[in-house]
Amino acid sequence: IETAHYLECDSLIAFSNHFENGKSSDLRNIYSWQEEVANIKETLGLLAPILKKEGITLLLEPLHNHGADGGMAITDTSQGAEIVRTVNSPKIRLLCDFFHMQLMHGDLLADAPDRHEPGTGEINYSYLMNELRERGLQGTACLEFFPEKNTFAAVEQAMKICGFEYAGEEKHGAPAWGSGRKKPMKKS
């Protein structure tokens, strides 16, 4: 939380399991899935008033459970949504990552096959981002990818495909591409 304040960040991302030695912890041989979920709900319930006091939102991100992420407890969007509803705090929200949603649900892939920038795989990001705008998304849409090209060229391509506009200001040395919006996203 202290680091988030220093970076002027009002949101943090959390996963159901911690990572060690480059992979997800796998607690399936120690706890039942129901025990893991109960622990997650209890922990988030304890965090909620602290997050409220600090003005920070925690985004619970379900991850796929393949490869290095094997053993991840919350792997399904509906599981994460149920936890968020149960905790019932405006400071605990669900993060929907298209890449992980594709691996666990199908029909999306961010951006297949190697998780490069939009425009290098199967996802129609222009369509998805327009749908989010039309439905009045009141949050932040983030892109997480491994650039296939030069990083700055990849970011520029991704922003254009997704219809983000350059915000024109820099924070901590990085261009602000449509970040920090309090209004619904606008197409450039």
PDB file of C-alpha atoms in Angstrom:
ATOM      1  CA  ILE A   1       0.000   0.000   0.000  1.00  0.00           C
ATOM      2  CA  GLU A   2       2.880   2.342   0.805  1.00  0.00           C
ATOM      3  CA  THR A   3       4.408   1.694  -2.637  1.00  0.00           C
ATOM      4  CA  ALA A   4       1.046   2.243  -4.325  1.00  0.00           C
ATOM      5  CA  HIS A   5       0.761   5.627  -2.629  1.00  0.00           C
ATOM      6  CA  TYR A   6       4.310   6.521  -3.662  1.00  0.00           C
ATOM      7  CA  LEU A   7       3.513   5.635  -7.284  1.00  0.00           C
ATOM      8  CA  GLU A   8       0.166   7.462  -7.106  1.00  0.00           C
ATOM      9  CA  CYS A   9      -1.547   4.178  -7.909  1.00  0.00           C
ATOM     10  CA  ASP A  10      -5.128   3.698  -6.756  1.00  0.00           C
ATOM     11  CA  SER A  11      -5.432   0.029  -7.724  1.00  0.00           C
ATOM     12  CA  LEU A  12      -3.529  -3.153  -6.921  1.00  0.00           C
ATOM     13  CA  ILE A  13      -3.803  -6.545  -8.613  1.00  0.00           C
ATOM     14  CA  ALA A  14      -3.933  -9.708  -6.530  1.00  0.00           C
ATOM     15  CA  PHE A  15      -3.989 -13.407  -7.410  1.00  0.00           C
ATOM     16  CA  SER A  16      -5.386 -16.243  -5.336  1.00  0.00           C
ATOM     17  CA  ASN A  17      -1.947 -17.845  -4.864  1.00  0.00           C
ATOM     18  CA  HIS A  18       1.489 -16.395  -4.335  1.00  0.00           C
ATOM     19  CA  PHE A  19       4.407 -17.037  -6.662  1.00  0.00           C
ATOM     20  CA  GLU A  20       7.736 -18.509  -5.652  1.00  0.00           C
ATOM     21  CA  ASN A  21      10.659 -19.623  -7.779  1.00  0.00           C
ATOM     22  CA  GLY A  22       8.899 -18.369 -10.915  1.00  0.00           C
ATOM     23  CA  LYS A  23       5.695 -20.364 -10.485  1.00  0.00           C
ATOM     24  CA  SER A  24       2.429 -20.379  -8.608  1.00  0.00           C
ATOM     25  CA  SER A  25       2.297 -22.016  -5.215  1.00  0.00           C
ATOM     26  CA  ASP A  26       0.267 -25.227  -5.378  1.00  0.00           C
ATOM     27  CA  LEU A  27      -1.642 -25.850  -2.176  1.00  0.00           C
ATOM     28  CA  ARG A  28      -3.995 -28.539  -3.524  1.00  0.00           C
ATOM     29  CA  ASN A  29      -2.259 -31.273  -1.527  1.00  0.00           C
ATOM     30  CA  ILE A  30      -2.609 -29.256   1.680  1.00  0.00           C
ATOM     31  CA  TYR A  31      -6.055 -27.608   1.454  1.00  0.00           C
ATOM     32  CA  SER A  32      -9.284 -28.427  -0.307  1.00  0.00           C
ATOM     33  CA  TRP A  33     -10.465 -25.948  -2.943  1.00  0.00           C
ATOM     34  CA  GLN A  34     -13.297 -24.934  -0.596  1.00  0.00           C
ATOM     35  CA  GLU A  35     -10.786 -24.177   2.173  1.00  0.00           C
ATOM     36  CA  GLU A  36      -8.679 -22.084  -0.199  1.00  0.00           C
ATOM     37  CA  VAL A  37     -11.724 -20.070  -1.301  1.00  0.00           C
ATOM     38  CA  ALA A  38     -12.874 -19.580   2.307  1.00  0.00           C
ATOM     39  CA  ASN A  39      -9.407 -18.281   3.196  1.00  0.00           C
ATOM     40  CA  ILE A  40      -9.403 -15.905   0.209  1.00  0.00           C
ATOM     41  CA  LYS A  41     -12.829 -14.529   1.181  1.00  0.00           C
ATOM     42  CA  GLU A  42     -11.766 -14.079   4.803  1.00  0.00           C
ATOM     43  CA  THR A  43      -8.509 -12.363   3.831  1.00  0.00           C
ATOM     44  CA  LEU A  44     -10.229 -10.005   1.393  1.00  0.00           C
ATOM     45  CA  GLY A  45     -12.866  -9.236   4.015  1.00  0.00           C
ATOM     46  CA  LEU A  46     -10.108  -8.226   6.432  1.00  0.00           C
ATOM     47  CA  LEU A  47      -8.391  -6.125   3.747  1.00  0.00           C
ATOM     48  CA  ALA A  48     -11.534  -4.272   2.636  1.00  0.00           C
ATOM     49  CA  PRO A  49     -11.641  -1.679   5.460  1.00  0.00           C
ATOM     50  CA  ILE A  50      -7.901  -1.060   5.135  1.00  0.00           C
ATOM     51  CA  LEU A  51      -8.261  -0.511   1.388  1.00  0.00           C
ATOM     52  CA  LYS A  52     -11.198   1.835   1.988  1.00  0.00           C
ATOM     53  CA  LYS A  53      -9.197   3.869   4.515  1.00  0.00           C
ATOM     54  CA  GLU A  54      -6.215   4.054   2.129  1.00  0.00           C
ATOM     55  CA  GLY A  55      -8.317   4.852  -0.964  1.00  0.00           C
ATOM     56  CA  ILE A  56      -7.042   1.847  -2.892  1.00  0.00           C
ATOM     57  CA  THR A  57      -8.989  -0.748  -4.878  1.00  0.00           C
ATOM     58  CA  LEU A  58      -7.805  -4.359  -5.018  1.00  0.00           C
ATOM     59  CA  LEU A  59      -8.471  -6.176  -8.288  1.00  0.00           C
ATOM     60  CA  LEU A  60      -8.774  -9.959  -7.918  1.00  0.00           C
ATOM     61  CA  GLU A  61      -7.446 -11.585 -11.095  1.00  0.00           C
ATOM     62  CA  PRO A  62      -8.312 -15.205 -11.854  1.00  0.00           C
ATOM     63  CA  LEU A  63      -5.362 -16.856 -13.633  1.00  0.00           C
ATOM     64  CA  HIS A  64      -5.226 -19.995 -15.753  1.00  0.00           C
ATOM     65  CA  ASN A  65      -3.776 -23.104 -14.124  1.00  0.00           C
ATOM     66  CA  HIS A  66      -1.426 -24.324 -16.852  1.00  0.00           C
ATOM     67  CA  GLY A  67       2.366 -24.546 -16.745  1.00  0.00           C
ATOM     68  CA  ALA A  68       3.916 -22.173 -14.215  1.00  0.00           C
ATOM     69  CA  ASP A  69       0.433 -21.188 -13.010  1.00  0.00           C
ATOM     70  CA  GLY A  70      -0.555 -24.793 -12.184  1.00  0.00           C
ATOM     71  CA  GLY A  71      -2.242 -25.047  -8.816  1.00  0.00           C
ATOM     72  CA  MET A  72      -3.864 -21.604  -9.035  1.00  0.00           C
ATOM     73  CA  ALA A  73      -7.001 -21.690  -6.861  1.00  0.00           C
ATOM     74  CA  ILE A  74      -9.146 -19.107  -8.673  1.00  0.00           C
ATOM     75  CA  THR A  75      -9.043 -19.887 -12.374  1.00  0.00           C
ATOM     76  CA  ASP A  76     -12.525 -18.981 -13.544  1.00  0.00           C
ATOM     77  CA  THR A  77     -14.126 -15.577 -13.979  1.00  0.00           C
ATOM     78  CA  SER A  78     -17.328 -16.771 -12.306  1.00  0.00           C
ATOM     79  CA  GLN A  79     -15.351 -17.991  -9.269  1.00  0.00           C
ATOM     80  CA  GLY A  80     -13.699 -14.587  -8.924  1.00  0.00           C
ATOM     81  CA  ALA A  81     -17.020 -12.784  -9.390  1.00  0.00           C
ATOM     82  CA  GLU A  82     -18.641 -14.909  -6.676  1.00  0.00           C
ATOM     83  CA  ILE A  83     -15.813 -14.060  -4.251  1.00  0.00           C
ATOM     84  CA  VAL A  84     -16.085 -10.336  -5.046  1.00  0.00           C
ATOM     85  CA  ARG A  85     -19.872 -10.429  -4.551  1.00  0.00           C
ATOM     86  CA  THR A  86     -19.477 -12.263  -1.240  1.00  0.00           C
ATOM     87  CA  VAL A  87     -16.894  -9.810   0.112  1.00  0.00           C
ATOM     88  CA  ASN A  88     -19.233  -7.005  -1.020  1.00  0.00           C
ATOM     89  CA  SER A  89     -16.821  -4.084  -0.846  1.00  0.00           C
ATOM     90  CA  PRO A  90     -16.457  -1.274  -3.379  1.00  0.00           C
ATOM     91  CA  LYS A  91     -12.705  -1.625  -2.829  1.00  0.00           C
ATOM     92  CA  ILE A  92     -12.566  -5.285  -3.940  1.00  0.00           C
ATOM     93  CA  ARG A  93     -13.229  -5.742  -7.663  1.00  0.00           C
ATOM     94  CA  LEU A  94     -12.702  -8.368 -10.365  1.00  0.00           C
ATOM     95  CA  LEU A  95     -10.035  -8.020 -13.044  1.00  0.00           C
ATOM     96  CA  CYS A  96     -10.907  -9.850 -16.261  1.00  0.00           C
ATOM     97  CA  ASP A  97      -7.758 -10.716 -18.207  1.00  0.00           C
ATOM     98  CA  PHE A  98      -8.618 -11.762 -21.765  1.00  0.00           C
ATOM     99  CA  PHE A  99      -5.554 -13.997 -21.978  1.00  0.00           C
ATOM    100  CA  HIS A 100      -6.449 -16.047 -18.896  1.00  0.00           C
ATOM    101  CA  MET A 101     -10.149 -16.018 -19.811  1.00  0.00           C
ATOM    102  CA  GLN A 102      -9.269 -17.529 -23.191  1.00  0.00           C
ATOM    103  CA  LEU A 103      -7.170 -20.287 -21.677  1.00  0.00           C
ATOM    104  CA  MET A 104      -9.875 -21.240 -19.180  1.00  0.00           C
ATOM    105  CA  HIS A 105     -13.069 -20.419 -21.134  1.00  0.00           C
ATOM    106  CA  GLY A 106     -12.094 -20.258 -24.811  1.00  0.00           C
ATOM    107  CA  ASP A 107     -13.197 -17.818 -27.515  1.00  0.00           C
ATOM    108  CA  LEU A 108     -10.522 -15.185 -26.747  1.00  0.00           C
ATOM    109  CA  LEU A 109      -6.760 -15.248 -26.816  1.00  0.00           C
ATOM    110  CA  ALA A 110      -4.563 -12.321 -25.818  1.00  0.00           C
ATOM    111  CA  ASP A 111      -2.977 -12.345 -28.337  1.00  0.00           C
ATOM    112  CA  ALA A 112      -2.392 -15.905 -29.548  1.00  0.00           C
ATOM    113  CA  PRO A 113      -0.142 -17.720 -29.746  1.00  0.00           C
ATOM    114  CA  ASP A 114       2.602 -15.899 -27.836  1.00  0.00           C
ATOM    115  CA  ARG A 115       0.799 -13.121 -25.950  1.00  0.00           C
ATOM    116  CA  HIS A 116       2.206 -10.344 -28.105  1.00  0.00           C
ATOM    117  CA  GLU A 117       0.675  -6.922 -28.722  1.00  0.00           C
ATOM    118  CA  PRO A 118      -2.844  -6.575 -30.172  1.00  0.00           C
ATOM    119  CA  GLY A 119      -2.886  -7.163 -33.893  1.00  0.00           C
ATOM    120  CA  THR A 120      -0.509 -10.140 -33.831  1.00  0.00           C
ATOM    121  CA  GLY A 121      -3.034 -12.852 -32.986  1.00  0.00           C
ATOM    122  CA  GLU A 122      -6.690 -13.837 -32.895  1.00  0.00           C
ATOM    123  CA  ILE A 123      -8.364 -11.229 -30.678  1.00  0.00           C
ATOM    124  CA  ASN A 124     -10.307  -8.460 -32.340  1.00  0.00           C
ATOM    125  CA  TYR A 125      -9.291  -5.788 -29.824  1.00  0.00           C
ATOM    126  CA  SER A 126     -10.983  -2.985 -31.752  1.00  0.00           C
ATOM    127  CA  TYR A 127     -14.303  -4.796 -31.350  1.00  0.00           C
ATOM    128  CA  LEU A 128     -13.738  -5.664 -27.672  1.00  0.00           C
ATOM    129  CA  MET A 129     -12.694  -2.163 -26.675  1.00  0.00           C
ATOM    130  CA  ASN A 130     -15.626  -0.623 -28.557  1.00  0.00           C
ATOM    131  CA  GLU A 131     -17.977  -3.019 -26.734  1.00  0.00           C
ATOM    132  CA  LEU A 132     -16.515  -1.950 -23.377  1.00  0.00           C
ATOM    133  CA  ARG A 133     -16.980   1.712 -24.321  1.00  0.00           C
ATOM    134  CA  GLU A 134     -20.550   1.166 -25.515  1.00  0.00           C
ATOM    135  CA  ARG A 135     -21.375  -0.643 -22.290  1.00  0.00           C
ATOM    136  CA  GLY A 136     -20.005   2.300 -20.293  1.00  0.00           C
ATOM    137  CA  LEU A 137     -16.919   0.785 -18.681  1.00  0.00           C
ATOM    138  CA  GLN A 138     -16.134   3.008 -15.704  1.00  0.00           C
ATOM    139  CA  GLY A 139     -12.652   1.748 -15.099  1.00  0.00           C
ATOM    140  CA  THR A 140      -9.288   1.140 -16.617  1.00  0.00           C
ATOM    141  CA  ALA A 141      -8.541  -1.162 -19.509  1.00  0.00           C
ATOM    142  CA  CYS A 142      -4.957  -2.395 -19.379  1.00  0.00           C
ATOM    143  CA  LEU A 143      -2.836  -4.226 -21.902  1.00  0.00           C
ATOM    144  CA  GLU A 144      -0.315  -6.805 -20.751  1.00  0.00           C
ATOM    145  CA  PHE A 145       1.814  -8.343 -23.482  1.00  0.00           C
ATOM    146  CA  PHE A 146       5.311  -9.279 -24.558  1.00  0.00           C
ATOM    147  CA  PRO A 147       6.226  -6.979 -27.453  1.00  0.00           C
ATOM    148  CA  GLU A 148       7.015  -8.791 -30.666  1.00  0.00           C
ATOM    149  CA  LYS A 149       8.423  -5.554 -32.071  1.00  0.00           C
ATOM    150  CA  ASN A 150      10.245  -2.622 -30.592  1.00  0.00           C
ATOM    151  CA  THR A 151       8.473  -1.843 -27.298  1.00  0.00           C
ATOM    152  CA  PHE A 152       7.458   1.705 -28.225  1.00  0.00           C
ATOM    153  CA  ALA A 153       6.210   0.613 -31.672  1.00  0.00           C
ATOM    154  CA  ALA A 154       4.248  -2.232 -30.048  1.00  0.00           C
ATOM    155  CA  VAL A 155       2.639   0.128 -27.525  1.00  0.00           C
ATOM    156  CA  GLU A 156       1.765   2.608 -30.263  1.00  0.00           C
ATOM    157  CA  GLN A 157       0.207  -0.170 -32.368  1.00  0.00           C
ATOM    158  CA  ALA A 158      -1.752  -1.503 -29.390  1.00  0.00           C
ATOM    159  CA  MET A 159      -3.088   1.938 -28.486  1.00  0.00           C
ATOM    160  CA  LYS A 160      -4.231   2.607 -32.041  1.00  0.00           C
ATOM    161  CA  ILE A 161      -5.931  -0.781 -32.412  1.00  0.00           C
ATOM    162  CA  CYS A 162      -7.684  -0.344 -29.066  1.00  0.00           C
ATOM    163  CA  GLY A 163      -8.717   3.229 -29.853  1.00  0.00           C
ATOM    164  CA  PHE A 164      -6.920   4.830 -26.917  1.00  0.00           C
ATOM    165  CA  GLU A 165      -5.906   8.440 -27.140  1.00  0.00           C
ATOM    166  CA  TYR A 166      -2.603   9.780 -25.929  1.00  0.00           C
ATOM    167  CA  ALA A 167      -3.264  11.636 -22.665  1.00  0.00           C
ATOM    168  CA  GLY A 168      -0.245  13.872 -23.218  1.00  0.00           C
ATOM    169  CA  GLU A 169       1.180  13.811 -19.708  1.00  0.00           C
ATOM    170  CA  GLU A 170       3.888  11.664 -18.263  1.00  0.00           C
ATOM    171  CA  LYS A 171       4.059  10.036 -14.857  1.00  0.00           C
ATOM    172  CA  HIS A 172       7.271   8.563 -13.563  1.00  0.00           C
ATOM    173  CA  GLY A 173       8.801   8.907 -17.031  1.00  0.00           C
ATOM    174  CA  ALA A 174       6.153   6.897 -18.914  1.00  0.00           C
ATOM    175  CA  PRO A 175       3.637   8.289 -21.427  1.00  0.00           C
ATOM    176  CA  ALA A 176       0.076   8.289 -20.090  1.00  0.00           C
ATOM    177  CA  TRP A 177      -1.944   6.500 -22.744  1.00  0.00           C
ATOM    178  CA  GLY A 178      -5.553   6.792 -21.641  1.00  0.00           C
ATOM    179  CA  SER A 179      -4.629   6.145 -18.007  1.00  0.00           C
ATOM    180  CA  GLY A 180      -6.401   7.373 -14.914  1.00  0.00           C
ATOM    181  CA  ARG A 181      -9.776   7.887 -16.586  1.00  0.00           C
ATOM    182  CA  LYS A 182     -12.696   8.642 -14.315  1.00  0.00           C
ATOM    183  CA  LYS A 183     -15.099   8.904 -17.274  1.00  0.00           C
ATOM    184  CA  PRO A 184     -16.011   6.139 -19.722  1.00  0.00           C
ATOM    185  CA  MET A 185     -13.300   5.425 -22.265  1.00  0.00           C
ATOM    186  CA  LYS A 186     -13.487   7.482 -25.461  1.00  0.00           C
ATOM    187  CA  LYS A 187     -12.445   6.428 -28.911  1.00  0.00           C
ATOM    188  CA  SER A 188      -9.777   8.655 -30.387  1.00  0.00           C
TER     189      SER A 188
END
